[in-house]
Coordinates of C-alpha atoms in Angstrom, one line a residue:
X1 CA 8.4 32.3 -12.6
X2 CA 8.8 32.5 -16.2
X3 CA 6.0 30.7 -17.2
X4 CA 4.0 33.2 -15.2
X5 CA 5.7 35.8 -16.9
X6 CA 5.1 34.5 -19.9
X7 CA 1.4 34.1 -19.3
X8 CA 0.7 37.6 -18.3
X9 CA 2.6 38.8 -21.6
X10 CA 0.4 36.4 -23.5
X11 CA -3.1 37.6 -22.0
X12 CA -1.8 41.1 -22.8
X13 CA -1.2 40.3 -25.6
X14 CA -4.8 38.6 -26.4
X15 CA -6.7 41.6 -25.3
X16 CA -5.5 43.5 -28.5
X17 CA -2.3 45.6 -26.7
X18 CA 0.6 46.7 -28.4
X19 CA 2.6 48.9 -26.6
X20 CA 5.5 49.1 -28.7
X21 CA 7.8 47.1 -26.6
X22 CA 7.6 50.0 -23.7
X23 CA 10.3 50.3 -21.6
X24 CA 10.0 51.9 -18.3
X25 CA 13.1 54.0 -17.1
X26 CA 13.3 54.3 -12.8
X27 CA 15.3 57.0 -11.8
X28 CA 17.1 55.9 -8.2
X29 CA 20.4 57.5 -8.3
X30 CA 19.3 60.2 -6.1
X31 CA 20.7 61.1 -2.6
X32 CA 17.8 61.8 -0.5
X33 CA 19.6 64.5 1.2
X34 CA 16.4 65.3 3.0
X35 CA 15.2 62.2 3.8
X36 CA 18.5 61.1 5.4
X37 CA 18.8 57.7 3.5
X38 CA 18.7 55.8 0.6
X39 CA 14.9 56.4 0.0
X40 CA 15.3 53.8 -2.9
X41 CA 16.2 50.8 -0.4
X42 CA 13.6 51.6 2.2
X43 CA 10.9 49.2 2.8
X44 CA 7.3 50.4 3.4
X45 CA 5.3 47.0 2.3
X46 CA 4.0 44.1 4.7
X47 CA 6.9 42.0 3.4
X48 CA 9.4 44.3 3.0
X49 CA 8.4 45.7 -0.2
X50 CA 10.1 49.2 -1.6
X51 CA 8.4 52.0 -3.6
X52 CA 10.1 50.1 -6.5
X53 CA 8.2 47.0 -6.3
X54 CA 5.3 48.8 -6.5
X55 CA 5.7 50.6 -9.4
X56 CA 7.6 47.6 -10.9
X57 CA 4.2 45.5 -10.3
X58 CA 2.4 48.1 -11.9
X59 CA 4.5 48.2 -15.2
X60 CA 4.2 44.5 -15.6
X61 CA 0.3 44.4 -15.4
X62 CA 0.0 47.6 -17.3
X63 CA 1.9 45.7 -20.1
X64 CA 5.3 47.1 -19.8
X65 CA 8.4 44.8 -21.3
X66 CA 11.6 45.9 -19.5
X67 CA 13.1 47.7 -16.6
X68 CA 15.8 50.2 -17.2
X69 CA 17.2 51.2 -13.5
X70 CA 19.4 54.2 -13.0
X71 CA 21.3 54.0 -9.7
X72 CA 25.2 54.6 -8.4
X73 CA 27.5 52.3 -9.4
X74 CA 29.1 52.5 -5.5
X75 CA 25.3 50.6 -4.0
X76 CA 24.9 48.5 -7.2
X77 CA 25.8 45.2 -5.4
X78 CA 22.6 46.5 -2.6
X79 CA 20.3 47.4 -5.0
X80 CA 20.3 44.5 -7.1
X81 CA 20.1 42.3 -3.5
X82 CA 17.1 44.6 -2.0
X83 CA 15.3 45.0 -5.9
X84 CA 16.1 43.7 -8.7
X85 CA 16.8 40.4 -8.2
X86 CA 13.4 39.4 -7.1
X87 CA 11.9 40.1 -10.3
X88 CA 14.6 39.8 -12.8
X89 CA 12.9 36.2 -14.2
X90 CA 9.4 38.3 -14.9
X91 CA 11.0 40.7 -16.8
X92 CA 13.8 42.1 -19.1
X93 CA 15.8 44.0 -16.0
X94 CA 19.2 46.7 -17.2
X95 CA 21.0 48.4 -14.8
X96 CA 22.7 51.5 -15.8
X97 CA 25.1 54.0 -14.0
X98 CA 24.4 57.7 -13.5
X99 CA 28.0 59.4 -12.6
X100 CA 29.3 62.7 -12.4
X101 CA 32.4 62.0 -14.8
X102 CA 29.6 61.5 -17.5
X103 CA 30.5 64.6 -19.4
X104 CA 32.0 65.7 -22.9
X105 CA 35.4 65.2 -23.5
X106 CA 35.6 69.1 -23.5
X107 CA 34.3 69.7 -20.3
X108 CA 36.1 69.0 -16.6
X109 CA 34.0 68.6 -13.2
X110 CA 34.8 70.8 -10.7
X111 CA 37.2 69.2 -7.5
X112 CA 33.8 70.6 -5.4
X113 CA 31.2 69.1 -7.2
X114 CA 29.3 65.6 -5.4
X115 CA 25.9 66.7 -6.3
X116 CA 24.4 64.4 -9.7
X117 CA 23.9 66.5 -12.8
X118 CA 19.9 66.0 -12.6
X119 CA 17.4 64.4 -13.6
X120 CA 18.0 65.3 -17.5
X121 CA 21.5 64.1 -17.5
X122 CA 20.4 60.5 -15.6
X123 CA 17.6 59.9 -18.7
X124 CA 20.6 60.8 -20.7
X125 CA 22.8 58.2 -19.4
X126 CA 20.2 55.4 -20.6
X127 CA 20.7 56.2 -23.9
X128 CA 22.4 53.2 -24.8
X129 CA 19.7 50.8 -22.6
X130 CA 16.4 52.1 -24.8
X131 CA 15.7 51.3 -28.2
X132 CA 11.8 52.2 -28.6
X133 CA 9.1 54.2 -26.3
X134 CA 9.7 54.9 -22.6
X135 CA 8.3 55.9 -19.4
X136 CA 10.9 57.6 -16.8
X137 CA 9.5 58.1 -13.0
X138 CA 11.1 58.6 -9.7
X139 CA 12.3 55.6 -8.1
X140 CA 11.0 57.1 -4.4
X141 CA 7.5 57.8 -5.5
X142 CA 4.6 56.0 -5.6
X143 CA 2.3 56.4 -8.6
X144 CA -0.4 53.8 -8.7
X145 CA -1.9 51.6 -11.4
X146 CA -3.7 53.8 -13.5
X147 CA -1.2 55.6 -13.8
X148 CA 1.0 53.2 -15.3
X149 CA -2.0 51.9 -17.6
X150 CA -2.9 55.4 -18.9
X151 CA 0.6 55.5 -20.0
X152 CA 0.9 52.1 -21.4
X153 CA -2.4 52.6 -23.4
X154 CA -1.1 56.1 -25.1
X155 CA 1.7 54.0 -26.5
X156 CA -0.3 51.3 -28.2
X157 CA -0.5 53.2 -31.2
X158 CA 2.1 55.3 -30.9
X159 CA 6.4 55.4 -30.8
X160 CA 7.8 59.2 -30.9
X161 CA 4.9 61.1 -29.1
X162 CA 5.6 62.6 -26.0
X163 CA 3.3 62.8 -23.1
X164 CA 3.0 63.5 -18.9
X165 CA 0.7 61.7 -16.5
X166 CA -0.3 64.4 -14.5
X167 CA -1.8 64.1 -10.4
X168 CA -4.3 66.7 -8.7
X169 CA -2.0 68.9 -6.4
X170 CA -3.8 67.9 -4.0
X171 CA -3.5 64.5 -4.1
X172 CA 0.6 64.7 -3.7
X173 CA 0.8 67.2 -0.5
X174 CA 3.0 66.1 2.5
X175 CA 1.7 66.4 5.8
X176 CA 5.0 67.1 7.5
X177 CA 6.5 70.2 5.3
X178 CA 6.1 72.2 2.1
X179 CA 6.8 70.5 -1.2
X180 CA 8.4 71.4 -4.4
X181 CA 5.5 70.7 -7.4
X182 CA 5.9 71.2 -11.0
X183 CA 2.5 73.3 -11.9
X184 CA 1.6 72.4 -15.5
X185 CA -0.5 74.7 -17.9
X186 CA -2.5 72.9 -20.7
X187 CA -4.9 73.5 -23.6
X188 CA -6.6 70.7 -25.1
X189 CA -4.6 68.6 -23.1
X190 CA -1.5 69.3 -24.5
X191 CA 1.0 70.6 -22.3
X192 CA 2.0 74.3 -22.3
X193 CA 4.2 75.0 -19.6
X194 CA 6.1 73.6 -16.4
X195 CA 6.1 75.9 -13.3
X196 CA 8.4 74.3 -10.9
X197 CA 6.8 76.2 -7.4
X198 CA 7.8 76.0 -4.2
X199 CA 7.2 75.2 -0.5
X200 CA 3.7 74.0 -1.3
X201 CA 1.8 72.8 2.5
X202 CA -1.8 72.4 3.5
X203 CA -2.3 74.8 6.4
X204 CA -5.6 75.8 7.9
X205 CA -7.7 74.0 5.2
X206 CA -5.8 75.9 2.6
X207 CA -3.3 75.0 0.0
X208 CA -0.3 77.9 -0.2
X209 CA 3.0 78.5 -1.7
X210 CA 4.2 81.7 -0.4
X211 CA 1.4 84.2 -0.9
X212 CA -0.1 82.3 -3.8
X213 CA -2.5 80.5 -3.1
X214 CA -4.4 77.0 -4.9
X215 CA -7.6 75.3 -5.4
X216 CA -5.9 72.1 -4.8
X217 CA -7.1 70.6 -8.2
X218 CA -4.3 72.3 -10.4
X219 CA -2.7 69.6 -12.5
X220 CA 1.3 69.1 -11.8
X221 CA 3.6 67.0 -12.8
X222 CA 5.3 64.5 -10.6
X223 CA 8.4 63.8 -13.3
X224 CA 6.5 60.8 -14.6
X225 CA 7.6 61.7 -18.1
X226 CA 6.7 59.5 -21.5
X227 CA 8.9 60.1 -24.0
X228 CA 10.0 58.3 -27.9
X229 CA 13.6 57.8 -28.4
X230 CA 14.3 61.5 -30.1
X231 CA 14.6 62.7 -26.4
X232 CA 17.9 62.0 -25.9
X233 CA 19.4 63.6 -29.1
X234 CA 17.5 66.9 -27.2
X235 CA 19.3 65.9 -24.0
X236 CA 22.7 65.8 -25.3
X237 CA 22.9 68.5 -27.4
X238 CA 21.2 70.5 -24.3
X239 CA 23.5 69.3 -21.8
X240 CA 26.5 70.7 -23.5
X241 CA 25.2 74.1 -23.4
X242 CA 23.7 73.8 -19.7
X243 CA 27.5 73.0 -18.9
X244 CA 28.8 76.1 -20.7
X245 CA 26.3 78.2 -18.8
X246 CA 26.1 76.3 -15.1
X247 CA 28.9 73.4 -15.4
X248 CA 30.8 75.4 -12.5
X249 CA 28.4 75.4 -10.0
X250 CA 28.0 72.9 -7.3
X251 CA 24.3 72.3 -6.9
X252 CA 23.0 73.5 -10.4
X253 CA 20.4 70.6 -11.9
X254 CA 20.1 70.0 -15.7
X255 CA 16.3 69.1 -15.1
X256 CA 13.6 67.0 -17.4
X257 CA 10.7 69.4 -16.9
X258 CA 13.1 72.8 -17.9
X259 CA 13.8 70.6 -21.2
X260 CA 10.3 69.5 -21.7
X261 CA 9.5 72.9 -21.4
X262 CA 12.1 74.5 -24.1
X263 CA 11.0 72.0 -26.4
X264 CA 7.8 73.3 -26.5
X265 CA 7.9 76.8 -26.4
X266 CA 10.3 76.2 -29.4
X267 CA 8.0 74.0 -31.2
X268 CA 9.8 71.3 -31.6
X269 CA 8.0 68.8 -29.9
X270 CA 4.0 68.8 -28.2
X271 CA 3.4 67.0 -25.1
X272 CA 0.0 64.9 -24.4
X273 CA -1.2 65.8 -20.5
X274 CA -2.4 62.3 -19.0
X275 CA -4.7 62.6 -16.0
X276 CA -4.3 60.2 -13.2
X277 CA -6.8 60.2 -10.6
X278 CA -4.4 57.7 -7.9
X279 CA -3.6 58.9 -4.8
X280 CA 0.4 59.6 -5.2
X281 CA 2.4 58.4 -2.2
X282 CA 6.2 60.2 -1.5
X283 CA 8.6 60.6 1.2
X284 CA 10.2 63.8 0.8
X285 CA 10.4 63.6 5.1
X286 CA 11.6 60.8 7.4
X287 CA 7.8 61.4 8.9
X288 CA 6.3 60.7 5.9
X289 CA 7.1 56.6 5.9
X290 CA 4.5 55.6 8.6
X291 CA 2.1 57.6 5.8
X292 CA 3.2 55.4 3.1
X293 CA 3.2 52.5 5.1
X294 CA -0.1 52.4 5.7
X295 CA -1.7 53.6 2.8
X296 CA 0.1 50.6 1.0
X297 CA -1.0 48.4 3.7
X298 CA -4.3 49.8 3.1
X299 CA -4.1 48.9 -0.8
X300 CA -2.9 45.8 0.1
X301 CA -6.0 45.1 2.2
X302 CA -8.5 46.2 -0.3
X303 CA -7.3 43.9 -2.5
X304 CA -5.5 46.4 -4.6
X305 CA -2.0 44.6 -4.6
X306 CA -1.0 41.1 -3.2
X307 CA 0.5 40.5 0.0
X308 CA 3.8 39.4 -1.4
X309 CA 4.4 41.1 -4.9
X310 CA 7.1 38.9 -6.2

């Protein structure tokens, strides 16, 4: 395995890449309250395979040199069994532990809080596993290869620039339920704004939250997030104040596109809108795995992933 690691790094290599050792952060601590399982540990490929492997596959061919993987330390033992394990020998794999009792010294968690701090607080607690330019995703969705490789070729020349891959709303609807989307604004293709919108379906051939209504090729962003190692100074000294204002609530979220999205309108830092035109897979419903499923199977068949990833 390692010799075929270390061929693939080496043809990279010799096609004139240099992606700045980029790591790429997965983001599975989540609970999948919805779902009603461990969406992270399901499998959906012919042999198996989880969203993870997917986009694990991806991030090797696209060029990408280690695996940062945020989960609960209380189904490490699983995830390491079910994931990382199979492709720990083709490349540089860290595990690190989101938990609530990750907090300032100052600060006590409410008795009534179970609910993780969000996804802003589980980039922050991989501060110590990144040293250069990173990619974080969701570890229950499926993004394709472009995606991955639009990302890794923005970082070839650069460290500290932020950017977004962004999908076509239409492409990320679920047939069984309305959706929560984050609706981006651009210029230029740099990112203006973040409109997180909700209870997005398909009905009668039209695309609807609420009473407003879309054209279905609005750009949003499905928290696939590029980002140089400056981010997490942002997210600690923002975390402290989102605990002074919401720490006493039970379900409040210190979320990556609210950030992304104060840092802008502040100037402090610009974000680069990347288009992907893949077809993004999810399972925000238990209905939605046959879906998945097939459209993998379907990839597989076309010749766009191997039968047996790793």
């Amino acid at each position: 395995m390692w010799l075929r690691a270390i061929e693939e790094h080496i043809n990279y290599k010799i096609k004139g890449y240099n992606v700045n050792n980029l790591s790429l952060l997965v983001m599975a601590a989540g609970m999948g309250s919805r779902y009603g399982g461990l969406k992270q540990l399901d499998s959906f490929g012919p042999n198996n395979e989880t969203i993870i492997d997917y986009s694990v596959y991806d991030a090797i061919k696209s060029g990408f040199e280690k695996i940062v993987f945020i989960i609960r330390e209380e189904f490490s033992e699983d995830f390491k069994t079910k994931i990382s394990d199979k492709f720990k020998d083709r490349i540089d794999v860290e595990h690190v532990y989101q938990s609530l009792d990750q907090v300032p010294k100052s600060f006590s968690v409410p008795n009534s809080r179970s609910k993780p701090w969000g996804t802003g607080h589980a980039i922050l607690s991989a501060k110590n596993a990144i040293s250069g330019p990173f990619m974080a995703i969701n570890g229950d969705d499926f993004y394709g290869r472009q995606s991955f490789q639009v990302a890794s070729n923005f970082y070839q020349n650069e460290e500290n620039k932020f950017c977004m891959v962004s999908f076509k709303l239409e492409n990320t609807l679920s047939e069984f339920g309305g959706v929560s989307r984050g609706v981006c604004a651009s210029f230029e293709r740099q990112l203006i704004s973040v409109e997180e919108t909700h209870n997005i379906e398909k009905k009668d051939g039209e695309i609807r939250s609420n009473e407003k209504i879309f054209h279905g090729d609005e750009l949003v962003s499905m928290n696939m997030w590029g980002f140089g190692i400056q981010v997490f100074d942002y997210l600690e000294e923002r975390f402290k104040l989102f605990l002074n204002d919401y720490g006493n609530e039970e379900k409040s979220e210190f979320l990556i596109p609210i950030v992304v999205s104060d840092l802008i309108k502040e100037g402090v830092e610009s974000v680069d809108v990347l288009n992907s035109n893949e077809k993004w897979f999810g399972v925000t419903f238990p209905e939605d795995k046959k879906n998945v499923s097939e459209s993998i199977l379907k990839l597989t068949s076309d010749g766009a992933y191997p039968e047996k990833l790793f």
